[in-house]
Coordinates of C-alpha atoms in Angstrom, one line a residue:
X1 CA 3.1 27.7 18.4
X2 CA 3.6 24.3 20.3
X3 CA 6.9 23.9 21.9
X4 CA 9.1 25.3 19.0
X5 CA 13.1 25.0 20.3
X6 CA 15.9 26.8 18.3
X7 CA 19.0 25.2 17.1
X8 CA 22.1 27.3 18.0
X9 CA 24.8 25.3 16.8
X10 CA 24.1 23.2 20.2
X11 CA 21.6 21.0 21.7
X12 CA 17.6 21.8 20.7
X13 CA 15.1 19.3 21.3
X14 CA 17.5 16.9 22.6
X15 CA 19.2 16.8 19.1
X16 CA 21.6 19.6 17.8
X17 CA 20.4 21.6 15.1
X18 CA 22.5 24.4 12.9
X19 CA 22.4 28.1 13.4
X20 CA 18.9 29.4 12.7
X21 CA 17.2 26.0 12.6
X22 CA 14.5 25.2 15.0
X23 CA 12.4 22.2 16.2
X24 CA 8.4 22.1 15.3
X25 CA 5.9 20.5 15.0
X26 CA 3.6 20.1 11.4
X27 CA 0.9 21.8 13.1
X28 CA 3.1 24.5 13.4
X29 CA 4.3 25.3 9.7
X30 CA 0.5 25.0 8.6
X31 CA -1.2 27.8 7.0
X32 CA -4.8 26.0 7.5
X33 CA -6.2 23.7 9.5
X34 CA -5.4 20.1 8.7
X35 CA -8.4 18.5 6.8
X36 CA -10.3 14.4 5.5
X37 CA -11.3 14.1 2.8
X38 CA -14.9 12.5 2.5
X39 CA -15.9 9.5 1.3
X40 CA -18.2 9.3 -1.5
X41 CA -19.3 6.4 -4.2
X42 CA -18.5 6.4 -7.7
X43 CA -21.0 7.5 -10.3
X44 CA -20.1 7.8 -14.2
X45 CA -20.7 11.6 -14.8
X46 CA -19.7 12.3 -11.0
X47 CA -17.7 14.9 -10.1
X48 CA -13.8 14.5 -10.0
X49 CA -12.2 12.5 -7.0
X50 CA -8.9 11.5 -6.6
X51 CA -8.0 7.8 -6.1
X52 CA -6.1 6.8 -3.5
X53 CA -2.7 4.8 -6.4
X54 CA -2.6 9.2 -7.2
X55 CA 0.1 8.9 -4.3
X56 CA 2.1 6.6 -5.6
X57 CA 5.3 9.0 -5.8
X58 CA 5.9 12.2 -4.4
X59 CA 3.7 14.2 -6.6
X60 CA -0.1 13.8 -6.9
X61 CA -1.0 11.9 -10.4
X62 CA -4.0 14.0 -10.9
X63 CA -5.3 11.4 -14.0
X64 CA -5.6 8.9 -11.3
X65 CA -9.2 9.7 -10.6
X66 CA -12.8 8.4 -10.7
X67 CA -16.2 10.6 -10.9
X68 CA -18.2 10.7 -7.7
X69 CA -21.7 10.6 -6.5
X70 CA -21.6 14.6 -5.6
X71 CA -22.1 17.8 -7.1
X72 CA -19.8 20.6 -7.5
X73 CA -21.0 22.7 -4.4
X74 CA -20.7 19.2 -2.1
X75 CA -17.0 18.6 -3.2
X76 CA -16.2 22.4 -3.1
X77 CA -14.6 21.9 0.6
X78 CA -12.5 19.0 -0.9
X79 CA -11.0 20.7 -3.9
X80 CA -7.2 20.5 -4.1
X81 CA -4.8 23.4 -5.8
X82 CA -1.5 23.6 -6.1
X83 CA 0.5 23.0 -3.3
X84 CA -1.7 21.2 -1.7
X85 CA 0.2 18.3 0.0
X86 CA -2.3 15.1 0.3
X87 CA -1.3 12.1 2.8
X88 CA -2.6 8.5 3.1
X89 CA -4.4 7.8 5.8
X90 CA -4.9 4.4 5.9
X91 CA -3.2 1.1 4.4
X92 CA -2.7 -2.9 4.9
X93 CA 0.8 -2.4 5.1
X94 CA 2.3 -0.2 7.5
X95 CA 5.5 1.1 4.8
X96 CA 2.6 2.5 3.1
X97 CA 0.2 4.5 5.4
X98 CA 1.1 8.3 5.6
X99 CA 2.9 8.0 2.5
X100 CA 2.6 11.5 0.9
X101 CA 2.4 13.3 -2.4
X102 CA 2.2 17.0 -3.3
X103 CA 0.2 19.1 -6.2
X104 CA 2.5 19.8 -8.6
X105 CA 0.6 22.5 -10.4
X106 CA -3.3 24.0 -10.4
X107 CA -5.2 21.3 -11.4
X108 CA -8.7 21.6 -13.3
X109 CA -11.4 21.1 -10.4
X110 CA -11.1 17.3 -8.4
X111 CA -11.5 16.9 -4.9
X112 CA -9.7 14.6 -2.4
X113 CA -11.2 11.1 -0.8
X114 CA -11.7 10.4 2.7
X115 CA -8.8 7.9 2.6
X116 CA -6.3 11.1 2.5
X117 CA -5.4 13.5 4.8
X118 CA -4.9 17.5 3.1
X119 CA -2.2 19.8 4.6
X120 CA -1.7 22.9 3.3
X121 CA 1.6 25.1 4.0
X122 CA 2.3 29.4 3.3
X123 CA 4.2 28.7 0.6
X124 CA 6.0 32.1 1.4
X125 CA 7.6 30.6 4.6
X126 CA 7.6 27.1 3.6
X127 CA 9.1 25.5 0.6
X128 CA 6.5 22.4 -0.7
X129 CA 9.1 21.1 -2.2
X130 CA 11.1 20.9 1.4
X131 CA 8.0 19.4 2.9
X132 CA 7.7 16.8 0.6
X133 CA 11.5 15.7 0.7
X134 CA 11.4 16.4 4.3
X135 CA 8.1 14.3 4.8
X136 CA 9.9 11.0 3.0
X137 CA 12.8 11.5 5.2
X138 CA 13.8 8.7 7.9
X139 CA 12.9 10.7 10.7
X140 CA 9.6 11.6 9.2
X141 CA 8.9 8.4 8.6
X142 CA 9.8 6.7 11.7
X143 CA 7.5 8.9 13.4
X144 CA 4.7 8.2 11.3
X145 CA 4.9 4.5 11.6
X146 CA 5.3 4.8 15.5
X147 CA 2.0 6.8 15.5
X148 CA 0.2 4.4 13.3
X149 CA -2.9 2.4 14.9
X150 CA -4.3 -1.0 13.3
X151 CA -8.0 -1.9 12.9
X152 CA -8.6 -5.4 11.5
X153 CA -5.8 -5.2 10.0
X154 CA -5.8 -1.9 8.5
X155 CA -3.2 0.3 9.8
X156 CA -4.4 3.9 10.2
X157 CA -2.6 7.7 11.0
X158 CA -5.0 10.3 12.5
X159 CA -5.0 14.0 12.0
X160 CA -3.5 14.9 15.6
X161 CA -0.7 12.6 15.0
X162 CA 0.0 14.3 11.4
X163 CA 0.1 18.0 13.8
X164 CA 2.0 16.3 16.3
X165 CA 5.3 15.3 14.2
X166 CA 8.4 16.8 15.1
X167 CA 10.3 18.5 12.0
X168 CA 13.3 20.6 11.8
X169 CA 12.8 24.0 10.1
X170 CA 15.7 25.9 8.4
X171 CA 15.3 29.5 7.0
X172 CA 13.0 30.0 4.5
X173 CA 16.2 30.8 1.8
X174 CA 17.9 27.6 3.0
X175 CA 14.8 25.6 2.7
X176 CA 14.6 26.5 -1.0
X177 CA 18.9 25.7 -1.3
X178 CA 18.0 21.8 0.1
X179 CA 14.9 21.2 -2.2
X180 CA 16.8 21.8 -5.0
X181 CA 20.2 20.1 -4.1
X182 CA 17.9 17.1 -3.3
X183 CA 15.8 17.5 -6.8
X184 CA 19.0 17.5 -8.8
X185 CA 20.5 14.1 -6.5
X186 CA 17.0 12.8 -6.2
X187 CA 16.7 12.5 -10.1
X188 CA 20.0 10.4 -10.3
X189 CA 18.8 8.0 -7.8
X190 CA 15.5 7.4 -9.6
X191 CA 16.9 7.0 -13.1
X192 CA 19.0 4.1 -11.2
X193 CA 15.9 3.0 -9.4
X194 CA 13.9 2.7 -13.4
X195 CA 17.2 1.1 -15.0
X196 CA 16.3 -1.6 -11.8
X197 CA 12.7 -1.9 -12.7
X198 CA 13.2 -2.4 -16.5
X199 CA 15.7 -4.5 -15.9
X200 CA 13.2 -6.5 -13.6
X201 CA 10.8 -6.9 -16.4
X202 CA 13.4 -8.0 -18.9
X203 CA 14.3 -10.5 -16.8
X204 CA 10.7 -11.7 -16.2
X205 CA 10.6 -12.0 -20.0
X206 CA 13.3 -14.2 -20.2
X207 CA 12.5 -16.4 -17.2
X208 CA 9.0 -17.0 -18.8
X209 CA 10.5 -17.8 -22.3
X210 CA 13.0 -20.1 -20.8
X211 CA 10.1 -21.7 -19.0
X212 CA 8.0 -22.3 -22.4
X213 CA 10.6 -23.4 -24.0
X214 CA 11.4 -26.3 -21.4
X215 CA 7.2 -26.5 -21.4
X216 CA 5.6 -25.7 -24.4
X217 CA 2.0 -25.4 -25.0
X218 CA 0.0 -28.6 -24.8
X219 CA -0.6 -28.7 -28.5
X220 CA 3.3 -28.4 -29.2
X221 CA 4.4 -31.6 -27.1
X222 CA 6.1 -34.2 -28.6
X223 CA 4.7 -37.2 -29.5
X224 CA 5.8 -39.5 -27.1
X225 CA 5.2 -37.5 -23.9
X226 CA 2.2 -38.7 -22.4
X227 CA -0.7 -35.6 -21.7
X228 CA -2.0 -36.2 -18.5
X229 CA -3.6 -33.7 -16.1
X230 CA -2.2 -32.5 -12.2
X231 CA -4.7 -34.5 -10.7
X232 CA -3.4 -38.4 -12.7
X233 CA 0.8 -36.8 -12.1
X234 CA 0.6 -36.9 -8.8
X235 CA -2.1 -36.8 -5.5
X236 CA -2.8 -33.3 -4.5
X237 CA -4.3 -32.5 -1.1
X238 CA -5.1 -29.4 1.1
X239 CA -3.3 -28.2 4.3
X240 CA -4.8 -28.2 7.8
X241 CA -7.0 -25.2 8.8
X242 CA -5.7 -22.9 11.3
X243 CA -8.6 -23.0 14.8
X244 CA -7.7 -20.7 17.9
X245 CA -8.7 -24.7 20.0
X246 CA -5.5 -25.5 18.3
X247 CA -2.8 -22.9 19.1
X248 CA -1.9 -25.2 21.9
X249 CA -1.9 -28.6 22.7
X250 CA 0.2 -31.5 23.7
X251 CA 1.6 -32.0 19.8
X252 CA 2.6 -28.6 18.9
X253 CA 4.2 -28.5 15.4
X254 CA 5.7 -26.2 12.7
X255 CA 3.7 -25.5 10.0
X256 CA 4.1 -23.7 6.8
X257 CA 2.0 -21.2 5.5
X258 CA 1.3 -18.8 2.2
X259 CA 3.8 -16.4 3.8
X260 CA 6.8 -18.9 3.1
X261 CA 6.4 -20.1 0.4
X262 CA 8.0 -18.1 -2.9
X263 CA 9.3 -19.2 -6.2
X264 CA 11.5 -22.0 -6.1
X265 CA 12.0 -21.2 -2.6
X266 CA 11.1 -21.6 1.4
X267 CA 11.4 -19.4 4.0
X268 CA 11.5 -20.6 7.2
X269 CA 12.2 -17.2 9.4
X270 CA 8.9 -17.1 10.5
X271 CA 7.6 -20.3 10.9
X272 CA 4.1 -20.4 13.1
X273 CA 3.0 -23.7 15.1
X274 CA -0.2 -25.2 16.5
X275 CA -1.3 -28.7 17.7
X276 CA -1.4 -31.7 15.3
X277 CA -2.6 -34.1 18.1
X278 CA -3.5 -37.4 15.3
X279 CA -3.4 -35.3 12.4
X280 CA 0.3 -35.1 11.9
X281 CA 1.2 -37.6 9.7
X282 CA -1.3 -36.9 7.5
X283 CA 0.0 -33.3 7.2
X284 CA 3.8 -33.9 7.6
X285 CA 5.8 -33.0 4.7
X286 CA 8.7 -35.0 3.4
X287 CA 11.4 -34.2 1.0
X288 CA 9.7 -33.7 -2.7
X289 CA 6.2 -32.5 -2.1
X290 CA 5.8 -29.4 -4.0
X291 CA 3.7 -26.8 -1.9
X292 CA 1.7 -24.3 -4.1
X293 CA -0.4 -21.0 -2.2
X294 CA -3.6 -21.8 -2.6
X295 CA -5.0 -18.4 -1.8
X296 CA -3.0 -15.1 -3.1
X297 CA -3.6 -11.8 -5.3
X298 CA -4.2 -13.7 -9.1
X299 CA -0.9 -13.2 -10.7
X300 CA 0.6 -15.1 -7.5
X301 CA -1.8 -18.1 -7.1
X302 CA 0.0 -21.3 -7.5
X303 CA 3.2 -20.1 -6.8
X304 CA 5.0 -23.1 -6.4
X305 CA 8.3 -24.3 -4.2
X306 CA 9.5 -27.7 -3.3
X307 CA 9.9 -28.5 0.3
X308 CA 13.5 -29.7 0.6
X309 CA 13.6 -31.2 4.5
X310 CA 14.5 -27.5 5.8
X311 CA 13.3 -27.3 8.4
X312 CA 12.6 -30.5 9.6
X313 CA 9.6 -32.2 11.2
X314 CA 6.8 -29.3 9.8
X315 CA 3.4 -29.8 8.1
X316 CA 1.0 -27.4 6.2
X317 CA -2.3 -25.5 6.6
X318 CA -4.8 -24.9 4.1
X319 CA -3.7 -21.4 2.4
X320 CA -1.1 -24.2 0.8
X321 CA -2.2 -26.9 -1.5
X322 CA 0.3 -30.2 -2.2
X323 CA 1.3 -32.3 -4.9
X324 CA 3.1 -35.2 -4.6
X325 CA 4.6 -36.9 -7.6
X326 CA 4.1 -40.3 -8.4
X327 CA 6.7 -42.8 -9.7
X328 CA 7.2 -41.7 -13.1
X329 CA 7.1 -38.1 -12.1
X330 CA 10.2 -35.9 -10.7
X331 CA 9.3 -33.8 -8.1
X332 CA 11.8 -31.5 -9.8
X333 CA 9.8 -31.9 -13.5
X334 CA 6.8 -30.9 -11.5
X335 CA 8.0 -27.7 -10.2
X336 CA 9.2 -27.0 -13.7
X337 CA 5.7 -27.7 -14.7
X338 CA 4.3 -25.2 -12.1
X339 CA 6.5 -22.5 -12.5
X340 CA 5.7 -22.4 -16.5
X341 CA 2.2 -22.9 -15.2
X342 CA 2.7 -19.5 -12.8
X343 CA 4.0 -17.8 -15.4
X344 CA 2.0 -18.5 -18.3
X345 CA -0.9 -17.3 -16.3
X346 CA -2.6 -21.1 -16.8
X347 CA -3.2 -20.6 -12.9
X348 CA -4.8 -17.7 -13.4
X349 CA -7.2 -19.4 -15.3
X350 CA -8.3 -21.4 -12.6
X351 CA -9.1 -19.1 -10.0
X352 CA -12.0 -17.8 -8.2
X353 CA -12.0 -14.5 -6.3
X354 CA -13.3 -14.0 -2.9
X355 CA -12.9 -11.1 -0.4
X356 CA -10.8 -9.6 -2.9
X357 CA -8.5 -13.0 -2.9
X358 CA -8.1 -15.3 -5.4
X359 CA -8.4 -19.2 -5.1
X360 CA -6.9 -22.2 -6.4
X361 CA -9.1 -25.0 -5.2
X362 CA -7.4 -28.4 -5.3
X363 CA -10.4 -29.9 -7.6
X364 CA -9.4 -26.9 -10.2
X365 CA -5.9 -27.5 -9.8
X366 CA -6.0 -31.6 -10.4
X367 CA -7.8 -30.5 -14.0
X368 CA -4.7 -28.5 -14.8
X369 CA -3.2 -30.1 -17.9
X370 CA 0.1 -32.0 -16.8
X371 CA 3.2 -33.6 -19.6
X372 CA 5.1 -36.5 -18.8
X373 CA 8.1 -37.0 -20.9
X374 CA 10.2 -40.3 -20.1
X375 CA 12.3 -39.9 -16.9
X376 CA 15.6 -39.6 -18.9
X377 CA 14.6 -36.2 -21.2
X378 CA 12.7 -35.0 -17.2
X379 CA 16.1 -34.7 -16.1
X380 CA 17.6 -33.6 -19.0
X381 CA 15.4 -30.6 -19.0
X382 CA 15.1 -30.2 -15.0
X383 CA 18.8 -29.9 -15.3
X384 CA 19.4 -27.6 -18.3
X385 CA 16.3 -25.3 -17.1
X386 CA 18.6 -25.0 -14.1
X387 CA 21.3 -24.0 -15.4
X388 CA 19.8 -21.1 -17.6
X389 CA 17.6 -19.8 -14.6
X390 CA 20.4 -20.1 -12.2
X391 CA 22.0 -17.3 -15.1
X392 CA 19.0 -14.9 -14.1
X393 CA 19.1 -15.6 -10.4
X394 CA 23.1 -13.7 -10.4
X395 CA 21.8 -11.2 -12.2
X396 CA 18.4 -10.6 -10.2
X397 CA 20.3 -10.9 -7.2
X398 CA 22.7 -8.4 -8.4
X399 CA 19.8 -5.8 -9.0
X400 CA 18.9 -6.6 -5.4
X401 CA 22.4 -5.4 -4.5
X402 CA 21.8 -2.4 -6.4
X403 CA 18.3 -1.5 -5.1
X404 CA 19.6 -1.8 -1.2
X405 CA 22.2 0.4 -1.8
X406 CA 20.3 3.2 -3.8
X407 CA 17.7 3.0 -0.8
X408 CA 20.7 3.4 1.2
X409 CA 22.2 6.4 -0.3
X410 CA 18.5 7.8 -0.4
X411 CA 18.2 7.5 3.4
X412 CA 21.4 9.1 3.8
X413 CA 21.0 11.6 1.6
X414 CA 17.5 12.7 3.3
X415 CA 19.4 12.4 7.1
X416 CA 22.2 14.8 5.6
X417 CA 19.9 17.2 4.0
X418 CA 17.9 17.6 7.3
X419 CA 20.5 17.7 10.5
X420 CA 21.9 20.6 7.9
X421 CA 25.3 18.7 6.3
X422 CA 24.2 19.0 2.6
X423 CA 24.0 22.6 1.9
X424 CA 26.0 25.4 3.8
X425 CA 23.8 27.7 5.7
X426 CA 24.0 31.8 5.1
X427 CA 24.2 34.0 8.7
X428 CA 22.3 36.8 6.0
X429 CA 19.1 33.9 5.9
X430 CA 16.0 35.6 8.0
X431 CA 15.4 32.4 11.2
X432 CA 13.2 30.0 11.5
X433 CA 12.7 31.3 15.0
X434 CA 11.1 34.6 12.7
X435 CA 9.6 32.7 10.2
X436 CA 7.8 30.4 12.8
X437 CA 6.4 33.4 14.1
X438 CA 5.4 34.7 10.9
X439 CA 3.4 31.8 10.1
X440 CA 1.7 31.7 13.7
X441 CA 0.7 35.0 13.2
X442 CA -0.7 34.9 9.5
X443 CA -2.5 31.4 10.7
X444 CA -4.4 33.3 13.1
X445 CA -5.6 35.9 11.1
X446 CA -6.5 33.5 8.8
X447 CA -8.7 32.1 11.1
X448 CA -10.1 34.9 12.4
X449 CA -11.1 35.8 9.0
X450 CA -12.8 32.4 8.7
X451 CA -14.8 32.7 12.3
X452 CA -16.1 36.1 11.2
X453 CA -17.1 35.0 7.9
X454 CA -18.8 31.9 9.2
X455 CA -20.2 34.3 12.0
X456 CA -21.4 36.8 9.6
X457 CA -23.1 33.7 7.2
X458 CA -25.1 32.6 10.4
X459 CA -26.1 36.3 11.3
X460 CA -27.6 36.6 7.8
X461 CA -29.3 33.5 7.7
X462 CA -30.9 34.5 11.0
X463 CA -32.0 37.7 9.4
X464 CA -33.5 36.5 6.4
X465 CA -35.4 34.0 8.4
X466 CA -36.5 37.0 10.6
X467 CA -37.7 38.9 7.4
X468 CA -39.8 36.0 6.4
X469 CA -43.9 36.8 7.0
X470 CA -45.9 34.9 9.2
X471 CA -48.0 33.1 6.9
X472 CA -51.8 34.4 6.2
X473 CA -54.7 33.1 8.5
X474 CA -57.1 30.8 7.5
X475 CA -60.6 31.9 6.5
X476 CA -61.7 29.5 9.3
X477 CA -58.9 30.8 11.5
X478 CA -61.9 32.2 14.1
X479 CA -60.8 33.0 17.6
X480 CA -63.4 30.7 19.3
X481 CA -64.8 32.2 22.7
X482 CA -64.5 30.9 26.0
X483 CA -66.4 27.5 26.5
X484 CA -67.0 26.6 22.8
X485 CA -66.0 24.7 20.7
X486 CA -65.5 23.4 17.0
X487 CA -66.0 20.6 15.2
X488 CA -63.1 18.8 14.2
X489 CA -62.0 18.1 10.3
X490 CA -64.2 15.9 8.7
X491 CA -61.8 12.8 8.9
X492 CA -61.7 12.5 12.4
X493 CA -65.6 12.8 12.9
X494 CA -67.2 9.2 13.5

């Protein structure tokens, strides 16, 4: 047991713990040793492997699986049961890696990928349930993402860091009293958190429908708007490409890249620079140009915003394309025009998909079918578009609210439950000082168990192979005597 410390209603581990709580580590609440999965390719008629989206929530979605190119006695190591407790080991985004996910019941046989880590607990000393809750907790998760390592840009949590976290452990009995308090206040918080998300939808629904409705469908415009395409609206032209030659120079400038540009909006919090040494003006935004990511996951591509002077003096690489109205084209009819566009899916259209990214090339983009109503009806519908969106923006805004402060009470609710404020503890409950012990002790004889089976499997493979016969001699098998000698086989005579 590696540097367990007991709380006695003082100072343990350099943070005070109640009664009969103690510090550990995951390595030492673990019934087995910690275990990857293995990595294996897909084949229809395979055997069962999870995917890596069956962690999306705190319990395993077992349907989320493909069929691998391995047979029943290869995955048998990898099999999962109940319990089990399955963690991801590596992600693009760092919120994500470690994320983890437990069994909820005995599944039909399917085995685990190398991209997840297994743990398994005794569930006799240690409540899954507690591990799971305890395992999305702050100071879980703070932890994991200090441990996390990034490989081309992959971030990554190994199995010595998973053994390494530091957890608190209450009684066995107490253990069970948190789970459930959590369950029952856990369930509140996600019905909130799916009245958010259908919300979100409905709101998508209407933004689009107010967006067709200020756009319609090329075959629906009126008679005298003129039909013109992206490329005869306005110029379009791609951003500068990022070199390492340029990240310094004697013209350093801002620039402004996929990562700012959102809907209807720029953000200029991380704004990146590099030289434009005789380039700049030919990069330099001014008020009006429309930006639109040129590069993005499909549903995304073409997301459009209008560059409104803030902040001043900046240009544009090449993961951004932009349009530029001409005279009888508002820059704010063409970010109507692109938004319907986003939303519609015409982008989408358009794209081509490389390195699992999707691509809006200018020349695809200047074919994009483009209306031109007279200036007058432009504002008209710029203006009243406006209006009804701005409706959806208070209310989106407002889910926002709601969303921050559910995550809120969530991370306070997970900080209570562990430091040992939301249930009261029971003097009568065994300690975790005892059940720690308990656990080292049935982890060893576990092992032992599996070193003399393993031991024992080699001894009778040895055997068998000493049982074998040497095999028969050769008719020609003649022990030659001193000094002679044979001819050799027939191939190898000139």
């Amino acid at each position: 047991m590696s540097g367990i410390k007991v709380g006695a209603g003082g100072e343990a581990g350099g943070d005070a713990l109640p009664e009969g709580w103690a510090w550990a580590t995951v390595g030492d609440v673990l019934i087995a040793p910690i275990a990857n999965g293995r990595s294996v390719r897909t084949e229809d008629g395979g055997f069962p492997v999870l995917r890596l989206t069956a962690l999306r929530s705190d319990k395993v979605d077992l349907a989320e699986r493909k069929e691998g190119e391995w047979t029943a006695d290869e995955a048998a190591p990898f099999l999962v049961r109940a319990n089990d407790f399955l963690i991801c080991r590596g992600s693009g985004s760092l919120d994500l890696v470690g994320r983890g996910a437990l069994v909820p019941e005995a599944p039909d046989p399917v085995a685990f990928p190398d991209t997840m880590i297994r743990v398994r607990v005794p569930v006799e000393h240690m409540s899954p349930r507690f591990f799971t809750r305890l395992w999305a907790s702050p100071l879980v998760r703070e932890q994991v993402e200090a441990a996390a390592r990034t490989t081309a840009g992959i971030y990554k949590v190994s199995q010595p860091a998973v053994r390494e976290l530091r957890i608190p452990v209450p009684p066995t009995a107490e253990q069970h009293r948190i789970a459930a308090a959590l369950d029952t206040r856990m369930a509140r918080l996600d019905a909130v958190d799916r009245a958010v998300t259908s919300a979100r939808r409905d709101l998508a629904t209407l933004r689009k429908a107010v967006l067709l409705d200020a756009v319609p469908e090329p075959e629906q415009w009126p008679a005298h708007w003129t039909a013109t395409t992206t490329g005869k609206a306005g110029t379009v032209e791609l951003g500068r490409a990022r070199h390492p030659d340029w990240h310094t120079g004697p013209k350093v400038r801002p620039y402004l890249r996929v990562a700012n540009v959102f809907e209807d909006r720029i953000d200029s919090s991380d704004v990146k620079v590099m030289d434009f040494s005789g380039v700049f003006g030919k990069y330099r935004l001014e008020p009006g140009d429309i930006l639109l990511n040129e590069g993005q996951s499909p549903h995304l591509v073409g997301r459009p915003a209008m560059y409104r002077g803030i902040p001043e003096g900046v240009a544009f690489t090449n993961s951004l394309l932009r349009f530029r109205a001409s005279g009888d084209v508002l820059p704010g009819w063409a970010l109507l025009v692109f938004r319907r566009h986003l939303h519609a899916g015409r982008f989408m259209r358009e794209v081509r998909i490389t390195t699992n990214l999707a691509h809006l090339s200018g020349a695809r983009l200047k074919t994009v079918e483009f209306p031109v109503p007279p200036l007058d009806e432009q504002r008209h519908l710029v203006r009243t578009t406006k209006q009804r969106l701005a409706a959806f923006g208070r209310i989106e805004r407002g889910l926002d609210r709601v969303a921050r402060h559910n995550s809120a009470v969530r991370r306070a609710l997970l900080s209570e439950a562990f430091s040992g404020r939301l249930v009261p503890q029971d003097p009568a409950d065994e300690s975790a000082e005892e059940l720690l012990k308990q656990i080292r002790m049935e982890r060893e004889a576990a092992e032992a168990e599996r070193k003399a089976a393993r031991t024992a499997a080699r001894t009778g493979r040895k055997a068998k192979s000493d049982t074998i016969p040497p095999p028969p001699a050769s008719a020609d098998d003649t022990t030659l005597a001193d000094g002679e000698q044979t001819a050799l086989f027939l191939e190898f005579n000139p």
